[in-house]
CSV table of C-alpha atoms in Angstrom, one decimal:
chain,number,residue,atom,x,y,z
A,1,MET,CA,-9.1,-26.6,-38.9
A,2,SER,CA,-5.3,-27.2,-39.0
A,3,LEU,CA,-2.8,-24.4,-39.8
A,4,PRO,CA,0.7,-24.4,-41.2
A,5,LYS,CA,3.2,-24.6,-38.4
A,6,THR,CA,4.6,-21.1,-38.7
A,7,LEU,CA,1.1,-19.6,-39.0
A,8,ALA,CA,-0.1,-21.6,-36.0
A,9,GLU,CA,2.7,-20.3,-33.9
A,10,ASP,CA,2.0,-16.7,-34.8
A,11,VAL,CA,-1.7,-17.2,-33.9
A,12,ALA,CA,-0.8,-18.9,-30.7
A,13,ARG,CA,1.5,-16.1,-29.6
A,14,ASN,CA,-1.3,-13.6,-30.2
A,15,LEU,CA,-3.8,-15.7,-28.3
A,16,VAL,CA,-1.4,-15.9,-25.4
A,17,MET,CA,-1.2,-12.2,-25.3
A,18,VAL,CA,-5.0,-11.9,-25.3
A,19,ALA,CA,-5.2,-14.1,-22.3
A,20,ARG,CA,-2.4,-12.3,-20.5
A,21,LEU,CA,-3.7,-8.8,-21.0
A,22,ILE,CA,-7.5,-9.1,-21.1
A,23,ASP,CA,-7.9,-8.2,-17.4
A,24,GLU,CA,-5.2,-5.6,-17.0
A,25,ASP,CA,-5.2,-4.0,-20.4
A,26,PRO,CA,-8.3,-5.0,-22.4
A,27,GLU,CA,-7.7,-2.6,-25.2
A,28,GLN,CA,-4.3,-4.1,-25.9
A,29,ALA,CA,-5.8,-7.6,-25.6
A,30,TYR,CA,-8.4,-6.5,-28.2
A,31,ALA,CA,-5.6,-5.4,-30.5
A,32,PHE,CA,-3.9,-8.8,-30.3
A,33,SER,CA,-7.2,-10.6,-30.9
A,34,ARG,CA,-7.7,-8.6,-34.1
A,35,ILE,CA,-4.3,-9.8,-35.4
A,36,ALA,CA,-5.1,-13.4,-34.6
A,37,LEU,CA,-8.5,-13.0,-36.3
A,38,ARG,CA,-6.8,-11.7,-39.5
A,39,LEU,CA,-4.5,-14.7,-39.4
A,40,ALA,CA,-7.0,-17.4,-38.7
A,41,SER,CA,-10.7,-16.3,-38.8
A,42,ARG,CA,-11.9,-19.8,-39.5
A,43,VAL,CA,-10.6,-21.2,-36.2
A,44,ALA,CA,-13.2,-21.4,-33.5
A,45,ALA,CA,-10.8,-20.7,-30.6
A,46,VAL,CA,-9.7,-17.5,-32.4
A,47,ARG,CA,-13.3,-16.3,-32.8
A,48,GLU,CA,-14.0,-17.0,-29.2
A,49,ALA,CA,-11.0,-15.2,-28.0
A,50,ALA,CA,-11.9,-12.2,-30.2
A,51,GLY,CA,-15.4,-12.3,-28.7
A,52,PHE,CA,-14.1,-12.1,-25.2
A,53,ALA,CA,-11.7,-9.3,-26.0
A,54,ALA,CA,-14.5,-7.3,-27.6
A,55,TYR,CA,-16.7,-8.1,-24.7
A,56,ALA,CA,-14.1,-6.8,-22.2
A,57,THR,CA,-13.9,-3.5,-24.1
A,58,GLN,CA,-17.7,-3.2,-24.2
A,59,ARG,CA,-17.9,-3.8,-28.0
A,60,TYR,CA,-21.0,-5.9,-27.4
A,61,ALA,CA,-22.3,-6.1,-31.0
A,62,GLU,CA,-18.9,-7.3,-32.2
A,63,ALA,CA,-18.5,-9.7,-29.3
A,64,LEU,CA,-21.9,-11.2,-30.0
A,65,ALA,CA,-21.0,-11.8,-33.7
A,66,GLU,CA,-17.8,-13.5,-32.7
A,67,PHE,CA,-19.5,-15.7,-30.1
A,68,ARG,CA,-22.2,-16.7,-32.7
A,69,ALA,CA,-19.5,-17.6,-35.2
A,70,SER,CA,-17.7,-19.8,-32.7
A,71,ARG,CA,-20.9,-21.5,-31.7
A,72,ARG,CA,-21.7,-22.3,-35.3
A,73,MET,CA,-18.2,-23.8,-35.7
A,74,THR,CA,-18.4,-26.0,-32.6
A,75,GLY,CA,-22.0,-26.5,-31.9
A,76,SER,CA,-21.3,-25.8,-28.2
A,77,VAL,CA,-23.8,-24.0,-25.9
A,78,GLU,CA,-21.0,-22.9,-23.5
A,79,LEU,CA,-21.1,-19.3,-24.7
A,80,TRP,CA,-24.9,-19.0,-24.3
A,81,PRO,CA,-24.8,-16.9,-21.0
A,82,VAL,CA,-22.2,-14.4,-22.3
A,83,MET,CA,-24.2,-14.1,-25.5
A,84,ALA,CA,-27.2,-13.2,-23.5
A,85,ASP,CA,-25.2,-10.7,-21.5
A,86,CYS,CA,-24.1,-9.1,-24.8
A,87,GLU,CA,-27.8,-8.5,-25.5
A,88,ARG,CA,-28.0,-6.7,-22.1
A,89,GLY,CA,-25.0,-4.6,-23.1
A,90,LEU,CA,-26.8,-3.7,-26.3
A,91,GLY,CA,-29.8,-2.4,-24.3
A,92,ARG,CA,-32.0,-5.4,-25.1
A,93,PRO,CA,-32.7,-7.1,-21.7
A,94,GLU,CA,-35.9,-8.7,-23.0
A,95,ARG,CA,-33.8,-10.7,-25.5
A,96,ALA,CA,-31.6,-11.8,-22.7
A,97,MET,CA,-34.7,-13.0,-20.8
A,98,ALA,CA,-35.9,-14.9,-23.8
A,99,MET,CA,-32.5,-16.6,-24.1
A,100,ALA,CA,-32.8,-17.6,-20.4
A,101,GLY,CA,-35.9,-19.6,-21.3
A,102,GLU,CA,-34.4,-21.5,-24.3
A,103,SER,CA,-33.6,-25.2,-24.3
A,104,GLU,CA,-29.9,-24.4,-24.6
A,105,VAL,CA,-29.8,-23.5,-20.9
A,106,GLN,CA,-30.7,-27.1,-19.9
A,107,LYS,CA,-27.5,-28.2,-21.8
A,108,LEU,CA,-25.3,-26.0,-19.7
A,109,ASP,CA,-23.2,-27.4,-16.8
A,110,LYS,CA,-23.9,-26.2,-13.3
A,111,ALA,CA,-21.6,-23.2,-13.6
A,112,GLY,CA,-23.1,-22.2,-16.9
A,113,GLN,CA,-26.7,-22.5,-15.5
A,114,VAL,CA,-25.7,-20.3,-12.5
A,115,GLU,CA,-24.1,-17.8,-14.9
A,116,MET,CA,-27.3,-17.7,-16.9
A,117,ARG,CA,-29.3,-17.1,-13.7
A,118,LEU,CA,-27.0,-14.1,-13.0
A,119,VAL,CA,-27.6,-12.7,-16.5
A,120,ALA,CA,-31.4,-13.2,-16.2
A,121,ALA,CA,-31.4,-11.4,-12.8
A,122,GLY,CA,-29.4,-8.6,-14.3
A,123,ALA,CA,-31.9,-8.3,-17.2
A,124,ARG,CA,-34.7,-8.1,-14.7
A,125,ARG,CA,-33.0,-5.3,-12.9
A,126,ASP,CA,-32.4,-3.5,-16.3
A,127,MET,CA,-36.1,-3.5,-16.8
A,128,GLY,CA,-36.8,-2.2,-13.3
A,129,GLN,CA,-38.1,-5.5,-11.9
A,130,ILE,CA,-36.0,-5.7,-8.8
A,131,ASP,CA,-38.3,-8.1,-6.9
A,132,ALA,CA,-38.3,-10.4,-9.9
A,133,ALA,CA,-34.5,-10.2,-9.9
A,134,ILE,CA,-34.4,-11.3,-6.3
A,135,VAL,CA,-36.7,-14.2,-6.9
A,136,THR,CA,-34.6,-15.2,-10.0
A,137,LEU,CA,-31.5,-15.5,-7.8
A,138,GLN,CA,-33.2,-17.6,-5.1
A,139,SER,CA,-32.2,-21.1,-6.0
A,140,PRO,CA,-30.7,-24.3,-4.4
A,141,GLU,CA,-27.3,-23.1,-5.5
A,142,LEU,CA,-27.8,-19.9,-3.4
A,143,ALA,CA,-29.1,-21.8,-0.4
A,144,SER,CA,-26.3,-24.4,-0.5
A,145,ASN,CA,-23.5,-24.2,2.1
A,146,ALA,CA,-21.1,-25.7,-0.5
A,147,VAL,CA,-18.6,-23.2,-2.0
A,148,HIS,CA,-17.9,-23.3,-5.7
A,149,SER,CA,-16.1,-20.9,-8.1
A,150,TRP,CA,-19.4,-19.1,-8.8
A,151,THR,CA,-20.6,-19.0,-5.1
A,152,PRO,CA,-19.2,-15.5,-4.2
A,153,ARG,CA,-20.6,-13.9,-7.3
A,154,LEU,CA,-24.1,-15.4,-6.8
A,155,ARG,CA,-24.3,-14.4,-3.2
A,156,TYR,CA,-22.9,-10.9,-4.0
A,157,ALA,CA,-25.5,-10.4,-6.8
A,158,TYR,CA,-28.3,-11.5,-4.3
A,159,ALA,CA,-27.0,-9.0,-1.7
A,160,ASP,CA,-26.8,-6.2,-4.2
A,161,ALA,CA,-30.4,-6.8,-5.4
A,162,LEU,CA,-31.6,-6.9,-1.8
A,163,LEU,CA,-29.9,-3.6,-1.1
A,164,GLU,CA,-31.5,-2.0,-4.1
A,165,ALA,CA,-34.9,-3.2,-2.8
A,166,GLY,CA,-34.2,-1.4,0.5
A,167,ARG,CA,-33.7,-4.6,2.5
A,168,GLU,CA,-30.5,-3.5,4.1
A,169,ASP,CA,-30.2,-6.0,7.0
A,170,GLU,CA,-30.6,-8.9,4.6
A,171,ALA,CA,-28.2,-7.3,2.2
A,172,ARG,CA,-25.6,-7.0,4.9
A,173,GLU,CA,-26.0,-10.7,5.8
A,174,TRP,CA,-25.5,-11.8,2.2
A,175,PHE,CA,-22.6,-9.5,1.6
A,176,GLY,CA,-21.0,-11.2,4.6
A,177,LYS,CA,-21.8,-14.7,3.2
A,178,ALA,CA,-20.3,-13.6,-0.1
A,179,LEU,CA,-17.1,-12.4,1.7
A,180,GLU,CA,-16.8,-15.8,3.5
A,181,ALA,CA,-16.8,-17.6,0.2
A,182,ASP,CA,-14.6,-15.1,-1.7
A,183,LYS,CA,-11.1,-16.5,-1.0
A,184,ASP,CA,-9.7,-14.9,-4.1
A,185,GLY,CA,-11.1,-11.4,-3.7
A,186,SER,CA,-13.2,-11.6,-6.9
A,187,THR,CA,-15.8,-9.3,-5.4
A,188,ASP,CA,-15.7,-6.1,-3.3
A,189,ALA,CA,-18.0,-7.5,-0.7
A,190,SER,CA,-15.7,-6.3,2.1
A,191,ASP,CA,-15.9,-2.7,0.9
A,192,ARG,CA,-19.7,-3.0,0.6
A,193,LEU,CA,-20.0,-4.2,4.1
A,194,ALA,CA,-17.8,-1.4,5.4
A,195,GLU,CA,-19.9,1.1,3.5
A,196,LEU,CA,-23.1,-0.3,5.1
A,197,ASP,CA,-21.4,0.0,8.5
A,198,GLY,CA,-20.4,3.6,7.9
A,199,VAL,CA,-16.6,2.8,7.9
A,200,GLU,CA,-14.4,5.1,5.9
A,201,PHE,CA,-11.0,4.1,4.7
A,202,VAL,CA,-8.2,6.8,4.8
A,203,ASP,CA,-5.4,6.5,2.3
A,204,ALA,CA,-2.5,7.0,4.8
A,205,LEU,CA,0.1,6.6,2.2
A,206,GLY,CA,-1.5,9.3,0.1
A,207,GLU,CA,-1.5,11.6,3.2
A,208,ASP,CA,2.1,10.9,3.9
A,209,ALA,CA,3.0,11.6,0.3
A,210,GLU,CA,1.1,14.9,0.4
A,211,SER,CA,2.8,15.8,3.7
A,212,ASP,CA,6.2,15.0,2.1
A,213,THR,CA,5.3,17.2,-0.9
A,214,ASN,CA,4.3,20.0,1.4
A,215,GLY,CA,7.5,19.7,3.3
A,216,GLU,CA,9.5,19.7,0.1
A,217,ASP,CA,7.6,22.8,-1.0
A,218,ASP,CA,8.4,24.5,2.3
A,219,ALA,CA,12.1,23.5,2.0
A,220,ASN,CA,12.2,24.8,-1.5
A,221,GLY,CA,10.5,28.0,-0.3
A,222,LEU,CA,13.1,28.5,2.5
A,223,SER,CA,15.9,27.8,0.1
A,224,ALA,CA,14.6,30.4,-2.3
A,225,GLU,CA,14.2,32.9,0.5
A,226,LYS,CA,17.8,32.3,1.6
A,227,ALA,CA,19.1,32.6,-2.0
A,228,GLU,CA,17.2,35.9,-2.3
A,229,LYS,CA,18.7,37.2,0.9
A,230,ALA,CA,22.2,36.2,-0.2
A,231,GLU,CA,21.8,37.8,-3.5
A,232,LYS,CA,20.6,41.0,-1.9
A,233,ALA,CA,23.6,41.0,0.5
A,234,GLU,CA,25.9,40.5,-2.4
A,235,ASP,CA,24.3,43.4,-4.2
A,236,ASP,CA,24.7,45.6,-1.0
A,237,VAL,CA,28.4,44.6,-0.8
A,238,GLN,CA,28.9,45.5,-4.5
A,239,ALA,CA,27.1,48.8,-4.0
A,240,ASP,CA,29.4,49.6,-1.0
A,241,SER,CA,32.4,48.7,-3.1
A,242,ARG,CA,31.3,51.0,-5.9
A,243,HIS,CA,30.7,53.8,-3.3
A,244,ASP,CA,34.1,53.4,-1.8
A,245,ALA,CA,35.7,53.3,-5.3
A,246,ASP,CA,33.9,56.5,-6.2
A,247,ALA,CA,35.0,58.1,-3.0
A,248,ASP,CA,38.6,57.2,-3.8
A,249,VAL,CA,38.3,58.7,-7.2
A,250,ASP,CA,36.8,61.9,-5.8
A,251,ALA,CA,39.7,62.1,-3.3
A,252,ASP,CA,42.3,61.6,-6.0
A,253,SER,CA,40.6,64.2,-8.2
A,254,GLU,CA,40.6,66.7,-5.3
A,255,ALA,CA,44.3,66.0,-4.6
A,256,ASP,CA,45.2,66.6,-8.3
A,257,ALA,CA,43.3,69.8,-8.2
A,258,ASP,CA,45.2,71.0,-5.1
A,259,ALA,CA,48.5,70.0,-6.8
A,260,ASP,CA,47.6,72.0,-9.9
A,261,SER,CA,46.7,75.0,-7.7
A,262,ASP,CA,50.1,74.8,-5.9
A,263,SER,CA,51.9,74.4,-9.2
A,264,GLY,CA,50.2,77.6,-10.4
A,265,ARG,CA,51.5,79.4,-7.3
A,266,GLY,CA,55.1,78.0,-7.8
A,267,GLY,CA,54.7,75.2,-5.4
A,268,ASP,CA,55.2,75.1,-1.7
A,269,ALA,CA,58.7,75.6,0.1
A,270,ASP,CA,59.3,72.0,0.9
A,271,GLY,CA,58.1,70.3,-2.3
A,272,PRO,CA,59.5,70.2,-5.8
A,273,THR,CA,57.8,72.0,-8.6
A,274,ARG,CA,55.8,69.6,-11.1
A,275,ALA,CA,57.3,69.5,-14.5
């Protein structure tokens, strides 16, 4: 479906924002997808983008509806695995398993078939069938030494399933294989290996920051103490000044009293009499 140029540009800008934000800020990506959807709901690419944005924010029912709409428009089976995973997200793993057995799976490319295998294994685990999940992941793709974009995730899923089954040594081996294939850091296989080996990571930067904070607090505390002492000293000085001033006033008053007394007696021989 073609759109007027201005409208097409508006839709494209929103889809670009969806693609840019979907990993780092999925809620914001979802907001942009809704704008694109209002502008061009009859465009398959818009429905697909809206589906992935909803999927990223765990709005699985909404995502499934958008994926189905896109599939009706294009006739493509490409979204079949993620549609099945939406069924898992909705708490219906048995439906995901049913989709894994449909003829659409045979129409998927190799990456799509591996993705479907991962979803099916996840559905098995959802149903508490851990041994069946392990068997589901055992495939020529898993055994191959060739590395593809999906290889790290497939090996990682297999290692994780083995670990859940209590097969720790095998899990460690496959986490290692996942790490070897994971050049882009798409999994946390290194962290899982470290955890199995009992290695704990310490956030040195966090400790330094805490130390700096404590030091700053100590400095602030000392500054406050000094300020308090200075203020007390100033108060003492002012008190002494007031005491001296009072003493001078008392002395003057006493002198005046003596003078008045002398005046009453006619004054002394050497001094003049006050007027």
